[in-house]
Amino acid sequence: MIVLLDNGHGGIINKEYQTPGKRSPRWADGSQLFEGEFNRAIVNGMVQELSRLQIAYVNLAPEYRDVHLETRVKRANVYAGKKSFYLSIHSNAGGGNGSEIFTSPGDTKSDKIATVFGEEYQKIFPNRRLRTDFSDGDLDKERRFFVLAKTQMPAILTESFFMDNEEECKTILMTRGGRDKIIAYHMNAILKVKKDIF
Ligand SMILES: [Zn+2]
């Protein structure tokens, strides 16, 4: 099983964030989260664990620039036909709380994988909200669904918490402890998916 890791959006190059929008508000204490930095931190943490556990993976967008969605999909589809699944890492915005898991439309294997991710999320974050949406979801998420629709293998996208929710942003998304828990839930789910689904 090969895990195809997609860190959504761009990173930071010479202190300049590469993606318009996709950031938290600047909080009263001056702190601010850039989603692409967060997504990379989660993927990089997973890469360390996957290497240690000798689970095959591909980091689809190791660059710091914002790699185009079509390019990400093209890189993933090299592995079509092999035992692989696509996992896109994001944080949410738009007002709300908790986490969401989206799947590619109509793919039952994606739904099974998403269910495992949801279960492992709830073990690590028992007091936090989870919304699993195995349907097409809101239209305003269409840019996210592009990668789910165009990848030729089972595909899920996790939205970990809301970066514009100050409590979630400051206590989870911006902290080492919160990020470690997010990495842990993804890793526990990958191990279970490898064992039970692939
Ligand atoms: Zn995103």
mmCIF file with all atom_site columns, C-alpha atoms and ligand atoms in Angstrom:
data_model
loop_
_atom_site.group_PDB
_atom_site.id
_atom_site.type_symbol
_atom_site.label_atom_id
_atom_site.label_alt_id
_atom_site.label_comp_id
_atom_site.label_asym_id
_atom_site.label_entity_id
_atom_site.label_seq_id
_atom_site.pdbx_PDB_ins_code
_atom_site.Cartn_x
_atom_site.Cartn_y
_atom_site.Cartn_z
_atom_site.occupancy
_atom_site.B_iso_or_equiv
_atom_site.pdbx_formal_charge
_atom_site.auth_seq_id
_atom_site.auth_comp_id
_atom_site.auth_asym_id
_atom_site.auth_atom_id
_atom_site.pdbx_PDB_model_num
ATOM   1   C  CA . MET A 1 1   ? 0.000   0.000  0.000   1.00 0.00 ? 1   MET A CA 1
ATOM   2   C  CA . ILE A 1 2   ? 1.320   3.407  -1.013  1.00 0.00 ? 2   ILE A CA 1
ATOM   3   C  CA . VAL A 1 3   ? 0.045   6.505  0.777   1.00 0.00 ? 3   VAL A CA 1
ATOM   4   C  CA . LEU A 1 4   ? -0.099  9.492  -1.571  1.00 0.00 ? 4   LEU A CA 1
ATOM   5   C  CA . LEU A 1 5   ? 0.265   12.580 0.598   1.00 0.00 ? 5   LEU A CA 1
ATOM   6   C  CA . ASP A 1 6   ? -0.975  15.949 -0.599  1.00 0.00 ? 6   ASP A CA 1
ATOM   7   C  CA . ASN A 1 7   ? -0.173  19.012 1.515   1.00 0.00 ? 7   ASN A CA 1
ATOM   8   C  CA . GLY A 1 8   ? -2.746  21.536 0.358   1.00 0.00 ? 8   GLY A CA 1
ATOM   9   C  CA . HIS A 1 9   ? -1.680  25.009 -0.870  1.00 0.00 ? 9   HIS A CA 1
ATOM   10  C  CA . GLY A 1 10  ? 1.759   26.623 -0.833  1.00 0.00 ? 10  GLY A CA 1
ATOM   11  C  CA . GLY A 1 11  ? 4.360   27.025 1.862   1.00 0.00 ? 11  GLY A CA 1
ATOM   12  C  CA . ILE A 1 12  ? 6.442   29.982 3.007   1.00 0.00 ? 12  ILE A CA 1
ATOM   13  C  CA . ILE A 1 13  ? 9.451   31.094 0.931   1.00 0.00 ? 13  ILE A CA 1
ATOM   14  C  CA . ASN A 1 14  ? 11.673  33.879 2.332   1.00 0.00 ? 14  ASN A CA 1
ATOM   15  C  CA . LYS A 1 15  ? 8.925   34.756 4.836   1.00 0.00 ? 15  LYS A CA 1
ATOM   16  C  CA . GLU A 1 16  ? 6.416   35.109 2.029   1.00 0.00 ? 16  GLU A CA 1
ATOM   17  C  CA . TYR A 1 17  ? 3.348   32.873 2.104   1.00 0.00 ? 17  TYR A CA 1
ATOM   18  C  CA . GLN A 1 18  ? 2.760   31.537 -1.391  1.00 0.00 ? 18  GLN A CA 1
ATOM   19  C  CA . THR A 1 19  ? -1.054  31.285 -1.428  1.00 0.00 ? 19  THR A CA 1
ATOM   20  C  CA . PRO A 1 20  ? -3.583  34.130 -1.299  1.00 0.00 ? 20  PRO A CA 1
ATOM   21  C  CA . GLY A 1 21  ? -6.175  33.724 1.471   1.00 0.00 ? 21  GLY A CA 1
ATOM   22  C  CA . LYS A 1 22  ? -5.928  30.325 3.175   1.00 0.00 ? 22  LYS A CA 1
ATOM   23  C  CA . ARG A 1 23  ? -4.840  31.811 6.494   1.00 0.00 ? 23  ARG A CA 1
ATOM   24  C  CA . SER A 1 24  ? -6.348  32.565 9.887   1.00 0.00 ? 24  SER A CA 1
ATOM   25  C  CA . PRO A 1 25  ? -7.185  36.100 10.917  1.00 0.00 ? 25  PRO A CA 1
ATOM   26  C  CA . ARG A 1 26  ? -4.306  37.887 12.623  1.00 0.00 ? 26  ARG A CA 1
ATOM   27  C  CA . TRP A 1 27  ? -5.189  37.382 16.288  1.00 0.00 ? 27  TRP A CA 1
ATOM   28  C  CA . ALA A 1 28  ? -4.958  40.131 18.925  1.00 0.00 ? 28  ALA A CA 1
ATOM   29  C  CA . ASP A 1 29  ? -1.585  38.806 20.093  1.00 0.00 ? 29  ASP A CA 1
ATOM   30  C  CA . GLY A 1 30  ? -0.211  39.169 16.544  1.00 0.00 ? 30  GLY A CA 1
ATOM   31  C  CA . SER A 1 31  ? -0.131  35.452 15.803  1.00 0.00 ? 31  SER A CA 1
ATOM   32  C  CA . GLN A 1 32  ? -1.490  34.051 12.540  1.00 0.00 ? 32  GLN A CA 1
ATOM   33  C  CA . LEU A 1 33  ? -1.728  30.626 10.949  1.00 0.00 ? 33  LEU A CA 1
ATOM   34  C  CA . PHE A 1 34  ? -0.960  30.038 7.284   1.00 0.00 ? 34  PHE A CA 1
ATOM   35  C  CA . GLU A 1 35  ? -2.785  26.919 6.191   1.00 0.00 ? 35  GLU A CA 1
ATOM   36  C  CA . GLY A 1 36  ? -0.095  25.721 3.775   1.00 0.00 ? 36  GLY A CA 1
ATOM   37  C  CA . GLU A 1 37  ? 2.486   25.840 6.574   1.00 0.00 ? 37  GLU A CA 1
ATOM   38  C  CA . PHE A 1 38  ? 0.188   23.815 8.811   1.00 0.00 ? 38  PHE A CA 1
ATOM   39  C  CA . ASN A 1 39  ? -0.549  21.287 6.038   1.00 0.00 ? 39  ASN A CA 1
ATOM   40  C  CA . ARG A 1 40  ? 3.186   20.831 5.434   1.00 0.00 ? 40  ARG A CA 1
ATOM   41  C  CA . ALA A 1 41  ? 3.874   20.363 9.136   1.00 0.00 ? 41  ALA A CA 1
ATOM   42  C  CA . ILE A 1 42  ? 1.291   17.593 9.293   1.00 0.00 ? 42  ILE A CA 1
ATOM   43  C  CA . VAL A 1 43  ? 2.528   15.885 6.112   1.00 0.00 ? 43  VAL A CA 1
ATOM   44  C  CA . ASN A 1 44  ? 6.163   16.191 7.206   1.00 0.00 ? 44  ASN A CA 1
ATOM   45  C  CA . GLY A 1 45  ? 5.319   14.674 10.579  1.00 0.00 ? 45  GLY A CA 1
ATOM   46  C  CA . MET A 1 46  ? 3.554   11.815 8.825   1.00 0.00 ? 46  MET A CA 1
ATOM   47  C  CA . VAL A 1 47  ? 6.520   11.315 6.486   1.00 0.00 ? 47  VAL A CA 1
ATOM   48  C  CA . GLN A 1 48  ? 8.779   10.806 9.515   1.00 0.00 ? 48  GLN A CA 1
ATOM   49  C  CA . GLU A 1 49  ? 6.427   8.226  10.966  1.00 0.00 ? 49  GLU A CA 1
ATOM   50  C  CA . LEU A 1 50  ? 5.817   6.450  7.660   1.00 0.00 ? 50  LEU A CA 1
ATOM   51  C  CA . SER A 1 51  ? 9.570   6.177  7.086   1.00 0.00 ? 51  SER A CA 1
ATOM   52  C  CA . ARG A 1 52  ? 10.091  4.821  10.578  1.00 0.00 ? 52  ARG A CA 1
ATOM   53  C  CA . LEU A 1 53  ? 7.325   2.245  10.086  1.00 0.00 ? 53  LEU A CA 1
ATOM   54  C  CA . GLN A 1 54  ? 8.555   1.408  6.566   1.00 0.00 ? 54  GLN A CA 1
ATOM   55  C  CA . ILE A 1 55  ? 5.180   2.150  5.002   1.00 0.00 ? 55  ILE A CA 1
ATOM   56  C  CA . ALA A 1 56  ? 5.462   3.261  1.383   1.00 0.00 ? 56  ALA A CA 1
ATOM   57  C  CA . TYR A 1 57  ? 4.451   6.857  0.697   1.00 0.00 ? 57  TYR A CA 1
ATOM   58  C  CA . VAL A 1 58  ? 4.894   9.653  -1.810  1.00 0.00 ? 58  VAL A CA 1
ATOM   59  C  CA . ASN A 1 59  ? 5.000   13.300 -0.831  1.00 0.00 ? 59  ASN A CA 1
ATOM   60  C  CA . LEU A 1 60  ? 3.206   14.654 -3.903  1.00 0.00 ? 60  LEU A CA 1
ATOM   61  C  CA . ALA A 1 61  ? 4.175   18.306 -3.430  1.00 0.00 ? 61  ALA A CA 1
ATOM   62  C  CA . PRO A 1 62  ? 7.496   18.626 -1.620  1.00 0.00 ? 62  PRO A CA 1
ATOM   63  C  CA . GLU A 1 63  ? 7.954   22.139 -3.040  1.00 0.00 ? 63  GLU A CA 1
ATOM   64  C  CA . TYR A 1 64  ? 7.224   25.266 -1.015  1.00 0.00 ? 64  TYR A CA 1
ATOM   65  C  CA . ARG A 1 65  ? 5.597   26.989 -3.954  1.00 0.00 ? 65  ARG A CA 1
ATOM   66  C  CA . ASP A 1 66  ? 1.894   26.293 -4.457  1.00 0.00 ? 66  ASP A CA 1
ATOM   67  C  CA . VAL A 1 67  ? 1.800   23.321 -6.803  1.00 0.00 ? 67  VAL A CA 1
ATOM   68  C  CA . HIS A 1 68  ? -1.201  23.423 -9.137  1.00 0.00 ? 68  HIS A CA 1
ATOM   69  C  CA . LEU A 1 69  ? -4.038  21.030 -8.351  1.00 0.00 ? 69  LEU A CA 1
ATOM   70  C  CA . GLU A 1 70  ? -3.759  19.424 -11.792 1.00 0.00 ? 70  GLU A CA 1
ATOM   71  C  CA . THR A 1 71  ? -0.070  18.757 -11.188 1.00 0.00 ? 71  THR A CA 1
ATOM   72  C  CA . ARG A 1 72  ? -0.810  17.174 -7.829  1.00 0.00 ? 72  ARG A CA 1
ATOM   73  C  CA . VAL A 1 73  ? -3.414  14.925 -9.448  1.00 0.00 ? 73  VAL A CA 1
ATOM   74  C  CA . LYS A 1 74  ? -1.081  14.033 -12.315 1.00 0.00 ? 74  LYS A CA 1
ATOM   75  C  CA . ARG A 1 75  ? 1.648   13.057 -9.848  1.00 0.00 ? 75  ARG A CA 1
ATOM   76  C  CA . ALA A 1 76  ? -0.827  10.930 -7.900  1.00 0.00 ? 76  ALA A CA 1
ATOM   77  C  CA . ASN A 1 77  ? -2.218  9.183  -10.957 1.00 0.00 ? 77  ASN A CA 1
ATOM   78  C  CA . VAL A 1 78  ? 1.211   7.733  -11.742 1.00 0.00 ? 78  VAL A CA 1
ATOM   79  C  CA . TYR A 1 79  ? 0.254   5.252  -8.999  1.00 0.00 ? 79  TYR A CA 1
ATOM   80  C  CA . ALA A 1 80  ? -3.180  4.417  -10.405 1.00 0.00 ? 80  ALA A CA 1
ATOM   81  C  CA . GLY A 1 81  ? -3.601  0.671  -10.628 1.00 0.00 ? 81  GLY A CA 1
ATOM   82  C  CA . LYS A 1 82  ? -1.230  0.099  -7.730  1.00 0.00 ? 82  LYS A CA 1
ATOM   83  C  CA . LYS A 1 83  ? -2.448  -0.399 -4.209  1.00 0.00 ? 83  LYS A CA 1
ATOM   84  C  CA . SER A 1 84  ? -2.570  3.238  -3.202  1.00 0.00 ? 84  SER A CA 1
ATOM   85  C  CA . PHE A 1 85  ? -4.800  5.876  -1.712  1.00 0.00 ? 85  PHE A CA 1
ATOM   86  C  CA . TYR A 1 86  ? -4.696  9.627  -1.884  1.00 0.00 ? 86  TYR A CA 1
ATOM   87  C  CA . LEU A 1 87  ? -4.797  11.693 1.282   1.00 0.00 ? 87  LEU A CA 1
ATOM   88  C  CA . SER A 1 88  ? -5.076  15.466 1.114   1.00 0.00 ? 88  SER A CA 1
ATOM   89  C  CA . ILE A 1 89  ? -4.364  17.462 4.270   1.00 0.00 ? 89  ILE A CA 1
ATOM   90  C  CA . HIS A 1 90  ? -6.133  20.766 4.998   1.00 0.00 ? 90  HIS A CA 1
ATOM   91  C  CA . SER A 1 91  ? -7.534  22.978 7.727   1.00 0.00 ? 91  SER A CA 1
ATOM   92  C  CA . ASN A 1 92  ? -10.986 24.468 7.442   1.00 0.00 ? 92  ASN A CA 1
ATOM   93  C  CA . ALA A 1 93  ? -12.309 28.032 7.421   1.00 0.00 ? 93  ALA A CA 1
ATOM   94  C  CA . GLY A 1 94  ? -15.624 29.770 7.021   1.00 0.00 ? 94  GLY A CA 1
ATOM   95  C  CA . GLY A 1 95  ? -16.904 29.644 10.589  1.00 0.00 ? 95  GLY A CA 1
ATOM   96  C  CA . GLY A 1 96  ? -17.494 26.445 12.477  1.00 0.00 ? 96  GLY A CA 1
ATOM   97  C  CA . ASN A 1 97  ? -15.748 23.920 14.638  1.00 0.00 ? 97  ASN A CA 1
ATOM   98  C  CA . GLY A 1 98  ? -14.446 20.401 14.556  1.00 0.00 ? 98  GLY A CA 1
ATOM   99  C  CA . SER A 1 99  ? -13.117 18.389 11.657  1.00 0.00 ? 99  SER A CA 1
ATOM   100 C  CA . GLU A 1 100 ? -14.438 17.065 8.405   1.00 0.00 ? 100 GLU A CA 1
ATOM   101 C  CA . ILE A 1 101 ? -13.522 14.170 6.141   1.00 0.00 ? 101 ILE A CA 1
ATOM   102 C  CA . PHE A 1 102 ? -14.460 14.203 2.477   1.00 0.00 ? 102 PHE A CA 1
ATOM   103 C  CA . THR A 1 103 ? -14.242 11.426 -0.083  1.00 0.00 ? 103 THR A CA 1
ATOM   104 C  CA . SER A 1 104 ? -14.208 11.076 -3.818  1.00 0.00 ? 104 SER A CA 1
ATOM   105 C  CA . PRO A 1 105 ? -17.776 10.705 -5.076  1.00 0.00 ? 105 PRO A CA 1
ATOM   106 C  CA . GLY A 1 106 ? -19.168 7.221  -5.429  1.00 0.00 ? 106 GLY A CA 1
ATOM   107 C  CA . ASP A 1 107 ? -16.065 5.271  -4.469  1.00 0.00 ? 107 ASP A CA 1
ATOM   108 C  CA . THR A 1 108 ? -16.954 2.791  -1.762  1.00 0.00 ? 108 THR A CA 1
ATOM   109 C  CA . LYS A 1 109 ? -13.345 2.139  -0.849  1.00 0.00 ? 109 LYS A CA 1
ATOM   110 C  CA . SER A 1 110 ? -12.905 5.840  -0.157  1.00 0.00 ? 110 SER A CA 1
ATOM   111 C  CA . ASP A 1 111 ? -15.903 5.681  2.154   1.00 0.00 ? 111 ASP A CA 1
ATOM   112 C  CA . LYS A 1 112 ? -14.391 2.741  4.039   1.00 0.00 ? 112 LYS A CA 1
ATOM   113 C  CA . ILE A 1 113 ? -11.116 4.607  4.395   1.00 0.00 ? 113 ILE A CA 1
ATOM   114 C  CA . ALA A 1 114 ? -12.925 7.766  5.538   1.00 0.00 ? 114 ALA A CA 1
ATOM   115 C  CA . THR A 1 115 ? -14.819 5.769  8.149   1.00 0.00 ? 115 THR A CA 1
ATOM   116 C  CA . VAL A 1 116 ? -11.540 4.495  9.597   1.00 0.00 ? 116 VAL A CA 1
ATOM   117 C  CA . PHE A 1 117 ? -10.163 8.046  9.691   1.00 0.00 ? 117 PHE A CA 1
ATOM   118 C  CA . GLY A 1 118 ? -13.323 9.229  11.442  1.00 0.00 ? 118 GLY A CA 1
ATOM   119 C  CA . GLU A 1 119 ? -13.092 6.499  14.065  1.00 0.00 ? 119 GLU A CA 1
ATOM   120 C  CA . GLU A 1 120 ? -9.428  7.191  14.778  1.00 0.00 ? 120 GLU A CA 1
ATOM   121 C  CA . TYR A 1 121 ? -10.128 10.944 14.943  1.00 0.00 ? 121 TYR A CA 1
ATOM   122 C  CA . GLN A 1 122 ? -12.747 10.369 17.599  1.00 0.00 ? 122 GLN A CA 1
ATOM   123 C  CA . LYS A 1 123 ? -10.368 8.254  19.668  1.00 0.00 ? 123 LYS A CA 1
ATOM   124 C  CA . ILE A 1 124 ? -7.752  11.020 19.706  1.00 0.00 ? 124 ILE A CA 1
ATOM   125 C  CA . PHE A 1 125 ? -10.243 13.913 19.942  1.00 0.00 ? 125 PHE A CA 1
ATOM   126 C  CA . PRO A 1 126 ? -13.193 12.434 21.901  1.00 0.00 ? 126 PRO A CA 1
ATOM   127 C  CA . ASN A 1 127 ? -14.534 15.841 22.890  1.00 0.00 ? 127 ASN A CA 1
ATOM   128 C  CA . ARG A 1 128 ? -14.293 17.459 19.478  1.00 0.00 ? 128 ARG A CA 1
ATOM   129 C  CA . ARG A 1 129 ? -16.834 17.477 16.715  1.00 0.00 ? 129 ARG A CA 1
ATOM   130 C  CA . LEU A 1 130 ? -16.546 15.304 13.621  1.00 0.00 ? 130 LEU A CA 1
ATOM   131 C  CA . ARG A 1 131 ? -18.467 15.663 10.412  1.00 0.00 ? 131 ARG A CA 1
ATOM   132 C  CA . THR A 1 132 ? -17.969 12.961 7.828   1.00 0.00 ? 132 THR A CA 1
ATOM   133 C  CA . ASP A 1 133 ? -19.457 13.867 4.516   1.00 0.00 ? 133 ASP A CA 1
ATOM   134 C  CA . PHE A 1 134 ? -19.379 11.010 2.070   1.00 0.00 ? 134 PHE A CA 1
ATOM   135 C  CA . SER A 1 135 ? -21.512 12.916 -0.434  1.00 0.00 ? 135 SER A CA 1
ATOM   136 C  CA . ASP A 1 136 ? -20.423 15.818 -2.587  1.00 0.00 ? 136 ASP A CA 1
ATOM   137 C  CA . GLY A 1 137 ? -20.740 18.371 0.201   1.00 0.00 ? 137 GLY A CA 1
ATOM   138 C  CA . ASP A 1 138 ? -20.969 22.102 -0.209  1.00 0.00 ? 138 ASP A CA 1
ATOM   139 C  CA . LEU A 1 139 ? -20.338 23.603 -3.585  1.00 0.00 ? 139 LEU A CA 1
ATOM   140 C  CA . ASP A 1 140 ? -17.937 26.118 -2.110  1.00 0.00 ? 140 ASP A CA 1
ATOM   141 C  CA . LYS A 1 141 ? -15.577 23.234 -1.485  1.00 0.00 ? 141 LYS A CA 1
ATOM   142 C  CA . GLU A 1 142 ? -15.355 22.509 -5.189  1.00 0.00 ? 142 GLU A CA 1
ATOM   143 C  CA . ARG A 1 143 ? -11.673 23.381 -5.402  1.00 0.00 ? 143 ARG A CA 1
ATOM   144 C  CA . ARG A 1 144 ? -11.023 20.683 -2.841  1.00 0.00 ? 144 ARG A CA 1
ATOM   145 C  CA . PHE A 1 145 ? -13.186 18.195 -4.589  1.00 0.00 ? 145 PHE A CA 1
ATOM   146 C  CA . PHE A 1 146 ? -11.210 18.606 -7.787  1.00 0.00 ? 146 PHE A CA 1
ATOM   147 C  CA . VAL A 1 147 ? -8.429  16.466 -6.345  1.00 0.00 ? 147 VAL A CA 1
ATOM   148 C  CA . LEU A 1 148 ? -10.925 13.927 -5.058  1.00 0.00 ? 148 LEU A CA 1
ATOM   149 C  CA . ALA A 1 149 ? -12.765 13.699 -8.353  1.00 0.00 ? 149 ALA A CA 1
ATOM   150 C  CA . LYS A 1 150 ? -9.723  13.519 -10.630 1.00 0.00 ? 150 LYS A CA 1
ATOM   151 C  CA . THR A 1 151 ? -7.517  11.091 -8.751  1.00 0.00 ? 151 THR A CA 1
ATOM   152 C  CA . GLN A 1 152 ? -7.868  7.558  -10.081 1.00 0.00 ? 152 GLN A CA 1
ATOM   153 C  CA . MET A 1 153 ? -7.528  5.780  -6.747  1.00 0.00 ? 153 MET A CA 1
ATOM   154 C  CA . PRO A 1 154 ? -9.497  5.922  -3.496  1.00 0.00 ? 154 PRO A CA 1
ATOM   155 C  CA . ALA A 1 155 ? -9.121  9.456  -2.181  1.00 0.00 ? 155 ALA A CA 1
ATOM   156 C  CA . ILE A 1 156 ? -9.994  11.348 0.960   1.00 0.00 ? 156 ILE A CA 1
ATOM   157 C  CA . LEU A 1 157 ? -9.429  14.891 2.164   1.00 0.00 ? 157 LEU A CA 1
ATOM   158 C  CA . THR A 1 158 ? -9.257  15.801 5.836   1.00 0.00 ? 158 THR A CA 1
ATOM   159 C  CA . GLU A 1 159 ? -10.109 19.282 7.090   1.00 0.00 ? 159 GLU A CA 1
ATOM   160 C  CA . SER A 1 160 ? -8.635  19.449 10.576  1.00 0.00 ? 160 SER A CA 1
ATOM   161 C  CA . PHE A 1 161 ? -10.463 22.084 12.637  1.00 0.00 ? 161 PHE A CA 1
ATOM   162 C  CA . PHE A 1 162 ? -11.203 25.684 11.696  1.00 0.00 ? 162 PHE A CA 1
ATOM   163 C  CA . MET A 1 163 ? -8.305  28.089 11.426  1.00 0.00 ? 163 MET A CA 1
ATOM   164 C  CA . ASP A 1 164 ? -10.732 31.033 11.783  1.00 0.00 ? 164 ASP A CA 1
ATOM   165 C  CA . ASN A 1 165 ? -12.004 29.627 15.081  1.00 0.00 ? 165 ASN A CA 1
ATOM   166 C  CA . GLU A 1 166 ? -9.679  31.300 17.591  1.00 0.00 ? 166 GLU A CA 1
ATOM   167 C  CA . GLU A 1 167 ? -9.914  28.571 20.199  1.00 0.00 ? 167 GLU A CA 1
ATOM   168 C  CA . GLU A 1 168 ? -9.204  25.752 17.746  1.00 0.00 ? 168 GLU A CA 1
ATOM   169 C  CA . CYS A 1 169 ? -6.530  27.730 15.937  1.00 0.00 ? 169 CYS A CA 1
ATOM   170 C  CA . LYS A 1 170 ? -4.594  28.704 19.055  1.00 0.00 ? 170 LYS A CA 1
ATOM   171 C  CA . THR A 1 171 ? -4.996  25.569 21.135  1.00 0.00 ? 171 THR A CA 1
ATOM   172 C  CA . ILE A 1 172 ? -4.766  22.908 18.405  1.00 0.00 ? 172 ILE A CA 1
ATOM   173 C  CA . LEU A 1 173 ? -3.589  24.083 14.997  1.00 0.00 ? 173 LEU A CA 1
ATOM   174 C  CA . MET A 1 174 ? -0.796  26.345 16.216  1.00 0.00 ? 174 MET A CA 1
ATOM   175 C  CA . THR A 1 175 ? 0.495   24.131 19.028  1.00 0.00 ? 175 THR A CA 1
ATOM   176 C  CA . ARG A 1 176 ? 3.012   21.322 18.894  1.00 0.00 ? 176 ARG A CA 1
ATOM   177 C  CA . GLY A 1 177 ? 0.731   19.156 21.019  1.00 0.00 ? 177 GLY A CA 1
ATOM   178 C  CA . GLY A 1 178 ? -2.282  19.743 18.794  1.00 0.00 ? 178 GLY A CA 1
ATOM   179 C  CA . ARG A 1 179 ? -0.316  19.033 15.639  1.00 0.00 ? 179 ARG A CA 1
ATOM   180 C  CA . ASP A 1 180 ? 1.130   15.856 17.158  1.00 0.00 ? 180 ASP A CA 1
ATOM   181 C  CA . LYS A 1 181 ? -2.403  14.640 17.905  1.00 0.00 ? 181 LYS A CA 1
ATOM   182 C  CA . ILE A 1 182 ? -3.523  15.375 14.354  1.00 0.00 ? 182 ILE A CA 1
ATOM   183 C  CA . ILE A 1 183 ? -0.507  13.467 13.017  1.00 0.00 ? 183 ILE A CA 1
ATOM   184 C  CA . ALA A 1 184 ? -1.258  10.621 15.433  1.00 0.00 ? 184 ALA A CA 1
ATOM   185 C  CA . TYR A 1 185 ? -4.863  10.296 14.325  1.00 0.00 ? 185 TYR A CA 1
ATOM   186 C  CA . HIS A 1 186 ? -3.853  10.193 10.673  1.00 0.00 ? 186 HIS A CA 1
ATOM   187 C  CA . MET A 1 187 ? -1.118  7.630  11.366  1.00 0.00 ? 187 MET A CA 1
ATOM   188 C  CA . ASN A 1 188 ? -3.396  5.392  13.442  1.00 0.00 ? 188 ASN A CA 1
ATOM   189 C  CA . ALA A 1 189 ? -5.900  5.483  10.608  1.00 0.00 ? 189 ALA A CA 1
ATOM   190 C  CA . ILE A 1 190 ? -3.256  4.631  7.988   1.00 0.00 ? 190 ILE A CA 1
ATOM   191 C  CA . LEU A 1 191 ? -2.121  1.618  10.011  1.00 0.00 ? 191 LEU A CA 1
ATOM   192 C  CA . LYS A 1 192 ? -5.705  0.412  10.310  1.00 0.00 ? 192 LYS A CA 1
ATOM   193 C  CA . VAL A 1 193 ? -6.415  1.012  6.614   1.00 0.00 ? 193 VAL A CA 1
ATOM   194 C  CA . LYS A 1 194 ? -3.268  -0.939 5.700   1.00 0.00 ? 194 LYS A CA 1
ATOM   195 C  CA . LYS A 1 195 ? -4.321  -3.834 7.908   1.00 0.00 ? 195 LYS A CA 1
ATOM   196 C  CA . ASP A 1 196 ? -8.070  -3.964 7.238   1.00 0.00 ? 196 ASP A CA 1
ATOM   197 C  CA . ILE A 1 197 ? -8.684  -2.506 3.780   1.00 0.00 ? 197 ILE A CA 1
ATOM   198 C  CA . PHE A 1 198 ? -5.567  -3.111 1.652   1.00 0.00 ? 198 PHE A CA 1
HETATM 199 ZN ZN . ZN  B 2 .   ? -7.134  24.060 2.310   1.00 0.00 ? 1   ZN  B ZN 1
#
